Coordinates of N, CA, C and O in Angstrom, one line a residue:
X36 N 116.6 142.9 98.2 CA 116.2 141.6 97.8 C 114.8 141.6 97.4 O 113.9 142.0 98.1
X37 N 114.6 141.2 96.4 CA 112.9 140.8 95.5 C 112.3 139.6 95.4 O 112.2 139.1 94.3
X38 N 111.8 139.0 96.4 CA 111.0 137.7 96.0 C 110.2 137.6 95.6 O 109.7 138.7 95.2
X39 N 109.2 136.1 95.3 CA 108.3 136.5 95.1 C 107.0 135.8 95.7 O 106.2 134.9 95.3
X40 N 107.1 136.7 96.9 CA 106.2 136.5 98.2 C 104.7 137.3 97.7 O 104.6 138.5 97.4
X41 N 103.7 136.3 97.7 CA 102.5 136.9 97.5 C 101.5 136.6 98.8 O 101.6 135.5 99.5
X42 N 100.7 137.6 99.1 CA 100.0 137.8 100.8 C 98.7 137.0 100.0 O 98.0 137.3 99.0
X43 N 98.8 135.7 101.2 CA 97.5 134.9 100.9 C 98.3 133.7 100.7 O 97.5 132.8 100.4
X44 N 99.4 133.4 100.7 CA 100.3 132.3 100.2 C 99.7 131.4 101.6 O 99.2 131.8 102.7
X45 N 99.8 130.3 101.3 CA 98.9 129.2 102.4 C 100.0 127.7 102.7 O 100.1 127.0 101.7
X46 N 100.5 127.4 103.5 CA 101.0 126.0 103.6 C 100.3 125.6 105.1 O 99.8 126.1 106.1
X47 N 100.6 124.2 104.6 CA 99.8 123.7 106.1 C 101.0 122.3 106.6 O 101.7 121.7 105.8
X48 N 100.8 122.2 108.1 CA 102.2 121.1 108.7 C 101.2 120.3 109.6 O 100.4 120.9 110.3
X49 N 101.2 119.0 109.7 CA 100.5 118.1 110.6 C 101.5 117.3 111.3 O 102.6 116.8 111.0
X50 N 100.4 117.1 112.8 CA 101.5 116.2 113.8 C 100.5 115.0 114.4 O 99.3 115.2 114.3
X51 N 100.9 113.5 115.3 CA 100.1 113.8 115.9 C 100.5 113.9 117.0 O 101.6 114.5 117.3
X52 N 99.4 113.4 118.1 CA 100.0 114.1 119.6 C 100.4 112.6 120.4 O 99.7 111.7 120.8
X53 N 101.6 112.7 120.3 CA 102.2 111.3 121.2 C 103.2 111.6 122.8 O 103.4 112.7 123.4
X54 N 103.5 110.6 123.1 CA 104.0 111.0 124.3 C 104.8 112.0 124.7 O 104.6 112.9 125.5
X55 N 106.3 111.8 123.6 CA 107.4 112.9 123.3 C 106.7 114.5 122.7 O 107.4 115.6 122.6
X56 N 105.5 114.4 122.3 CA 105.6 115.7 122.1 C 104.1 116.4 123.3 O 103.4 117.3 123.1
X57 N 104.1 115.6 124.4 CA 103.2 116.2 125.4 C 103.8 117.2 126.3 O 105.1 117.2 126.4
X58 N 103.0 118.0 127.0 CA 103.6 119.0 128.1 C 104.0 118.4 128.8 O 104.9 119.1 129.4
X59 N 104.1 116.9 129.6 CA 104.7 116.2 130.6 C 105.9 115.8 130.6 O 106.6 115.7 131.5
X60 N 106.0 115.3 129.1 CA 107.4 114.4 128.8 C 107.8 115.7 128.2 O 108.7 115.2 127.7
X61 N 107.9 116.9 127.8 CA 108.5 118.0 127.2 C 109.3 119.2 128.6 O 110.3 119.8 128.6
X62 N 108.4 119.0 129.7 CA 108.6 119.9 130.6 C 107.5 121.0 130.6 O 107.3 121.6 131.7
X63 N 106.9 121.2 129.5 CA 106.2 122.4 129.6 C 105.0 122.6 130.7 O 104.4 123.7 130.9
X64 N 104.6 121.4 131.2 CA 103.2 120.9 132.0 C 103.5 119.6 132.6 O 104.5 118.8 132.4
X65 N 102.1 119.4 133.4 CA 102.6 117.9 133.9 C 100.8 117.4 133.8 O 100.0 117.1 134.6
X66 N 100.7 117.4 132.7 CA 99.2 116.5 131.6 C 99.9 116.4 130.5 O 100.5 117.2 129.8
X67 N 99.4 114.8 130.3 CA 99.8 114.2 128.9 C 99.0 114.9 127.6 O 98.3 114.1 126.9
X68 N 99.1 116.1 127.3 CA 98.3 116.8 126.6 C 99.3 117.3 125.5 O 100.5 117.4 125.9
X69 N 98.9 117.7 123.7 CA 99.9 118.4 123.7 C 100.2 119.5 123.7 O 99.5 120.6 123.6
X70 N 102.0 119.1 123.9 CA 102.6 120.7 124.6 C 102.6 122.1 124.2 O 103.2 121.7 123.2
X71 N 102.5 123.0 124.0 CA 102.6 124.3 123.6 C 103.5 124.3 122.8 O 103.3 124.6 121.6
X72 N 105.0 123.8 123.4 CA 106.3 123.8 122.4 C 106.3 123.0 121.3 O 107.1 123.4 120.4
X73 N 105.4 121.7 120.9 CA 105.7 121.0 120.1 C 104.6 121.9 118.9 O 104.8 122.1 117.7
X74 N 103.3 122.4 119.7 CA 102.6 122.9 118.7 C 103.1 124.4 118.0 O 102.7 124.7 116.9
X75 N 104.0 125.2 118.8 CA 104.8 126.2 118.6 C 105.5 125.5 117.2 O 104.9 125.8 116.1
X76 N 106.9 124.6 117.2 CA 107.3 124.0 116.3 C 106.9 123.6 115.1 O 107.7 123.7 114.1
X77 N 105.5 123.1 115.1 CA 104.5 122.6 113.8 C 104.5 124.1 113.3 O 105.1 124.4 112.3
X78 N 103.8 125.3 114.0 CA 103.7 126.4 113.4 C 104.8 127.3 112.4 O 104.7 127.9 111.3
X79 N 106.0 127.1 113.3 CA 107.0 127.3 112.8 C 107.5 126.8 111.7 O 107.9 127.6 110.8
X80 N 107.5 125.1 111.4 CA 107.3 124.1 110.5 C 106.8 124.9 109.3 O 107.5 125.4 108.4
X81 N 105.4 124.9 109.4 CA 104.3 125.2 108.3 C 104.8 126.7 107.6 O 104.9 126.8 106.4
X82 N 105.2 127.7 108.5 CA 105.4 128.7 108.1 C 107.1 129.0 107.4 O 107.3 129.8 106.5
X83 N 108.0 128.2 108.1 CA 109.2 128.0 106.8 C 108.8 127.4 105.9 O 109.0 128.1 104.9
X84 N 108.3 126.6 105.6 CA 108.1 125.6 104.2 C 107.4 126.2 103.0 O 107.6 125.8 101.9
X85 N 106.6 127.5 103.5 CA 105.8 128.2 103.3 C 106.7 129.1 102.3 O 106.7 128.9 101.0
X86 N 107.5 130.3 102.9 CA 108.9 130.6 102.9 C 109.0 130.3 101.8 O 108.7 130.8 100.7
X87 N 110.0 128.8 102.3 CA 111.2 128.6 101.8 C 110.9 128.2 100.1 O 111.8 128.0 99.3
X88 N 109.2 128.0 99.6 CA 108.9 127.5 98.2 C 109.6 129.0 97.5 O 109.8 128.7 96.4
X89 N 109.8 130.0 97.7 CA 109.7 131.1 96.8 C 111.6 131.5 97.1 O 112.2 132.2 96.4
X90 N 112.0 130.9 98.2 CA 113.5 131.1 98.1 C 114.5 130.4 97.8 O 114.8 129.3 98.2
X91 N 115.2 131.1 96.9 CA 116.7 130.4 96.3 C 117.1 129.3 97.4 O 116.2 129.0 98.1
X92 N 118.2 128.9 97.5 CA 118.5 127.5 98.1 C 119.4 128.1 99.6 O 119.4 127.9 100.8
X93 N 120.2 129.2 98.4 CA 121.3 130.2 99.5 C 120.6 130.9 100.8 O 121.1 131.2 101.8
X94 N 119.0 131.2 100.3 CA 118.4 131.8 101.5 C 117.6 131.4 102.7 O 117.5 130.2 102.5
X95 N 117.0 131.6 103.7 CA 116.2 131.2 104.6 C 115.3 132.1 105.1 O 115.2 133.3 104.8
X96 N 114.7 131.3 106.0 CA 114.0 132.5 107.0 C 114.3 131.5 108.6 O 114.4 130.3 108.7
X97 N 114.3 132.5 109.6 CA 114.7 132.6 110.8 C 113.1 133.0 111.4 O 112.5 134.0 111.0
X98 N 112.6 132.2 112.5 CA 111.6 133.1 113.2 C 112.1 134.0 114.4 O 112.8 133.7 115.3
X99 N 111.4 135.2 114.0 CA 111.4 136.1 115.3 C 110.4 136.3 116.2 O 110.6 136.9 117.2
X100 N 109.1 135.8 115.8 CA 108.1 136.7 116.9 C 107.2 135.4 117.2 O 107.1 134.7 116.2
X101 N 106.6 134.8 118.3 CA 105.4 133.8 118.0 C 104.6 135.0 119.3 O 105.0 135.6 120.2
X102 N 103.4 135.0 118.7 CA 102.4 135.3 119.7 C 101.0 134.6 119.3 O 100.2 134.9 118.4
X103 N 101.0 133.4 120.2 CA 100.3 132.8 119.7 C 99.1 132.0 121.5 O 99.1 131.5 122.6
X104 N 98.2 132.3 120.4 CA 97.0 132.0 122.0 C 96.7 130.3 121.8 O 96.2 129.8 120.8
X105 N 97.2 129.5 122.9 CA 96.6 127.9 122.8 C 95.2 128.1 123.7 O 95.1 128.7 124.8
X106 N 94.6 127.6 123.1 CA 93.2 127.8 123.5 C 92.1 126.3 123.7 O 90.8 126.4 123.8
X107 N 92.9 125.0 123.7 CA 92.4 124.0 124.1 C 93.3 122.7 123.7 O 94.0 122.6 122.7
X108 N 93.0 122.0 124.7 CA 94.1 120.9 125.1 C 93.5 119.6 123.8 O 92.3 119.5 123.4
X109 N 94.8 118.7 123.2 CA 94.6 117.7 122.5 C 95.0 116.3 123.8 O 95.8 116.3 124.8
X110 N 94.3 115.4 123.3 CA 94.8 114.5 124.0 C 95.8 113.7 123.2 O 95.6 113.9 122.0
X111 N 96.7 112.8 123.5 CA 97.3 111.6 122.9 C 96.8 111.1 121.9 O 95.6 111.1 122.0
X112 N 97.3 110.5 120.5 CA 96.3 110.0 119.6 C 95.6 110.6 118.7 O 95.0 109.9 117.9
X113 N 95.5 111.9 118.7 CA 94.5 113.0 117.9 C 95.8 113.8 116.7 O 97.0 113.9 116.7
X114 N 94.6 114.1 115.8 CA 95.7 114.9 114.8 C 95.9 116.3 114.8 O 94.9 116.9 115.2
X115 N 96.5 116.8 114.7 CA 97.2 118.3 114.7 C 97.8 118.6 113.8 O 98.9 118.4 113.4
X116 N 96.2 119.7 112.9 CA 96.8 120.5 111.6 C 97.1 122.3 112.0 O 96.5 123.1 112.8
X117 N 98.2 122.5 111.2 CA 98.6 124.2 111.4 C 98.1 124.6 109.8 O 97.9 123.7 108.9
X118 N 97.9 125.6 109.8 CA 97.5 126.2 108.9 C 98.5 127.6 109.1 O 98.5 128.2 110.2
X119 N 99.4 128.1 108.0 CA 100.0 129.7 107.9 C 99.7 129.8 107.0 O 99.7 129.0 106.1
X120 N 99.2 131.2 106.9 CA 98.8 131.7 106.1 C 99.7 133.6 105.9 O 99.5 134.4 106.8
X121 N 100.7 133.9 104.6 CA 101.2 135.2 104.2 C 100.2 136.1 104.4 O 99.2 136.2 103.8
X122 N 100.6 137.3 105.8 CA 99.7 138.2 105.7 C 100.7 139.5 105.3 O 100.1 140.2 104.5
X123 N 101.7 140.0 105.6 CA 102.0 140.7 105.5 C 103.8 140.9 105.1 O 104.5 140.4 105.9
X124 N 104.4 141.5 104.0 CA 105.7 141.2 103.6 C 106.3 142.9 103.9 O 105.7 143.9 103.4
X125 N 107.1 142.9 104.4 CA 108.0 144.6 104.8 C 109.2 144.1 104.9 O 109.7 143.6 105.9
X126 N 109.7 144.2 103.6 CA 111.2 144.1 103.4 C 111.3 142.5 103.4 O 110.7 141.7 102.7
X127 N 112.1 142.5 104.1 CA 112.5 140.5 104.6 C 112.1 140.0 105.5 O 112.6 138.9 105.9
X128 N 110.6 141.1 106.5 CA 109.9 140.3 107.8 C 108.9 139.9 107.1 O 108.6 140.5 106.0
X129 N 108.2 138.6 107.6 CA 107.3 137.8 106.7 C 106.2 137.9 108.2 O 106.5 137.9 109.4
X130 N 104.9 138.1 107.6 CA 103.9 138.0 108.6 C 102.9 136.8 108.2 O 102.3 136.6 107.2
X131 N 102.9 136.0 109.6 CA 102.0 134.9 109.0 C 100.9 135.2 110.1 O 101.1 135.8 111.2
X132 N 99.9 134.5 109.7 CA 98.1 134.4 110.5 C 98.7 133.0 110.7 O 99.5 132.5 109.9
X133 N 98.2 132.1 111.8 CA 98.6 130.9 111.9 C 97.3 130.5 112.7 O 96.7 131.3 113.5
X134 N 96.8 129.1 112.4 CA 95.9 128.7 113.2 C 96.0 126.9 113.0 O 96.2 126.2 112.1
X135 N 95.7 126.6 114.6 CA 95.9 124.8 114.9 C 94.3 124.6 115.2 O 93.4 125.4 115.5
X136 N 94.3 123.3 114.8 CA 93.3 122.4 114.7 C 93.6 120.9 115.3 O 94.5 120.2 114.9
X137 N 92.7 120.5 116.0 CA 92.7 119.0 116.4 C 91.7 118.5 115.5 O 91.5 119.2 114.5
X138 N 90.9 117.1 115.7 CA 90.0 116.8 114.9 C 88.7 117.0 115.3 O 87.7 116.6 114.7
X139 N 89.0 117.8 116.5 CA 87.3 118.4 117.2 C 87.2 119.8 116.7 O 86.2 120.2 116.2
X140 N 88.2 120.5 117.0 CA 87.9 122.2 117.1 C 89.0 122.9 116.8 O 90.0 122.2 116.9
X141 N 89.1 123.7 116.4 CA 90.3 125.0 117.2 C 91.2 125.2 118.1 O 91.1 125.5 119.3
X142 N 92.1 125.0 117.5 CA 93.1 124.6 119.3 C 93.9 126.3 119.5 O 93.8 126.9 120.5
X143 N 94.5 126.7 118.4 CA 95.1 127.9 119.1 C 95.3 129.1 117.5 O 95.4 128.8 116.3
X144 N 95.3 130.1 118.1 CA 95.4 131.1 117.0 C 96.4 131.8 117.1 O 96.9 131.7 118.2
X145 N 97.0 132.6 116.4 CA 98.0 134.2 116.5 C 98.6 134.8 115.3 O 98.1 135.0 114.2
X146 N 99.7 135.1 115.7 CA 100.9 135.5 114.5 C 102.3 135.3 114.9 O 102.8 135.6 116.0
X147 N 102.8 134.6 113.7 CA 104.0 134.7 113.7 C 105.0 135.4 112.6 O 104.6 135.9 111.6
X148 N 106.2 135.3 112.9 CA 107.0 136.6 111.9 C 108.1 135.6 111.9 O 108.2 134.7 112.8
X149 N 108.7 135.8 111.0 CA 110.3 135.5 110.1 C 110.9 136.3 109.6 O 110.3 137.3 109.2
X150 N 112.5 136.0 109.5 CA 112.5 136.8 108.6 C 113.9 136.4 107.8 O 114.7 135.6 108.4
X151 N 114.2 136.8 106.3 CA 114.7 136.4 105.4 C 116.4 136.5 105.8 O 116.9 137.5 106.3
X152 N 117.0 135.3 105.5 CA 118.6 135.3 105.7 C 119.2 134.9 104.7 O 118.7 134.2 103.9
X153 N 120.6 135.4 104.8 CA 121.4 134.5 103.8 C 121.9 133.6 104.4 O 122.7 134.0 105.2
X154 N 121.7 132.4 104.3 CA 122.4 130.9 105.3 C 123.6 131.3 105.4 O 123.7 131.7 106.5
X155 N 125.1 131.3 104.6 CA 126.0 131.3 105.0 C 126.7 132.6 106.4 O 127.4 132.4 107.3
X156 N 126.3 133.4 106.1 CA 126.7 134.3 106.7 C 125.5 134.8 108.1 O 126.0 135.6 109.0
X157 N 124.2 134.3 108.3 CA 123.9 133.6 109.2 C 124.8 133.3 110.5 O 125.2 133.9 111.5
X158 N 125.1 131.6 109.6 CA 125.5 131.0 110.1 C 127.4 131.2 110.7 O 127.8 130.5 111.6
X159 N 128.1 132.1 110.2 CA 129.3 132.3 109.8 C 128.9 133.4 111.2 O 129.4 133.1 112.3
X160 N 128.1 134.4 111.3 CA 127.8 135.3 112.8 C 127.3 134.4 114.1 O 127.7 134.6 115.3
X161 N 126.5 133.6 113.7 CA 126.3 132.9 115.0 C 127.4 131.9 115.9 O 127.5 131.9 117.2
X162 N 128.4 131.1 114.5 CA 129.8 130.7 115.0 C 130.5 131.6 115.5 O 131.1 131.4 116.6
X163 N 130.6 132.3 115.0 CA 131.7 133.5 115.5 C 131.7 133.8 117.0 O 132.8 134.3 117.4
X164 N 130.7 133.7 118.0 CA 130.0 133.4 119.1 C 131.2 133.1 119.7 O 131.8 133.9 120.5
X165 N 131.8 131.8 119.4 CA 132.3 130.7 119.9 C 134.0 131.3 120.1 O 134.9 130.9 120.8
X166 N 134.1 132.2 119.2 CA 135.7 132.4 119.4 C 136.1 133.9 120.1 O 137.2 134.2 120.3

């Protein structure tokens, strides 16, 4: 498969931080702060969309790896931008740099990885599960 994935490709996903998506009402903590999980998801977010501009309709990407450091708490009310950025393409694993932002500072850094699928048949192995 040949896409046409260029390293330095940039999309970005914003949230903000409300009740449903804090560590208290999520489970992940018990401060109304937000949660790791929902900022995990925005990451994830930013980095399919990212993806998905250079893939046919039939294809996807799946994340495989988050390693990612949260490094300061948002409160309720504040905005939450991700930033992915294409660092590295080996075959159909996609390497992104990812970094969150509140409207003060830096909230968390790492890498995350994806990687390229064919939706139907995907999806056709994960059903298969079931029988």
């Amino acid at each position: 498969m040949d896409f046409e994935f260029k390293i330095g490709m940039k999309e970005t996903a914003q949230d903000v931080v409300a009740e449903q998506n804090t560590a208290v009402f999520m489970g992940s903590g018990s401060l109304p702060v937000y949660a790791t999980p929902a900022m995990l998801a925005l990451i994830e977010k930013a980095s399919a969309l990212l993806a998905q501009k250079t893939l046919p309709d039939l294809m996807s990407t799946v994340g495989i790896l988050l390693n990612v450091k949260h490094i300061a708490a948002t409160p309720v009310g504040m905005k939450v931008r991700v930033e992915s950025e294409l660092i590295l393409v080996e075959g159909r694993k996609l390497t992104f740099k990812v970094t969150a932002f509140d409207e003060k500072e830096k909230i968390a850094e790492g890498i995350h990885e994806r990687f390229v699928i064919k939706k139907e048949s995907f999806l056709q192995k994960a059903e298969a599960k079931l029988y």
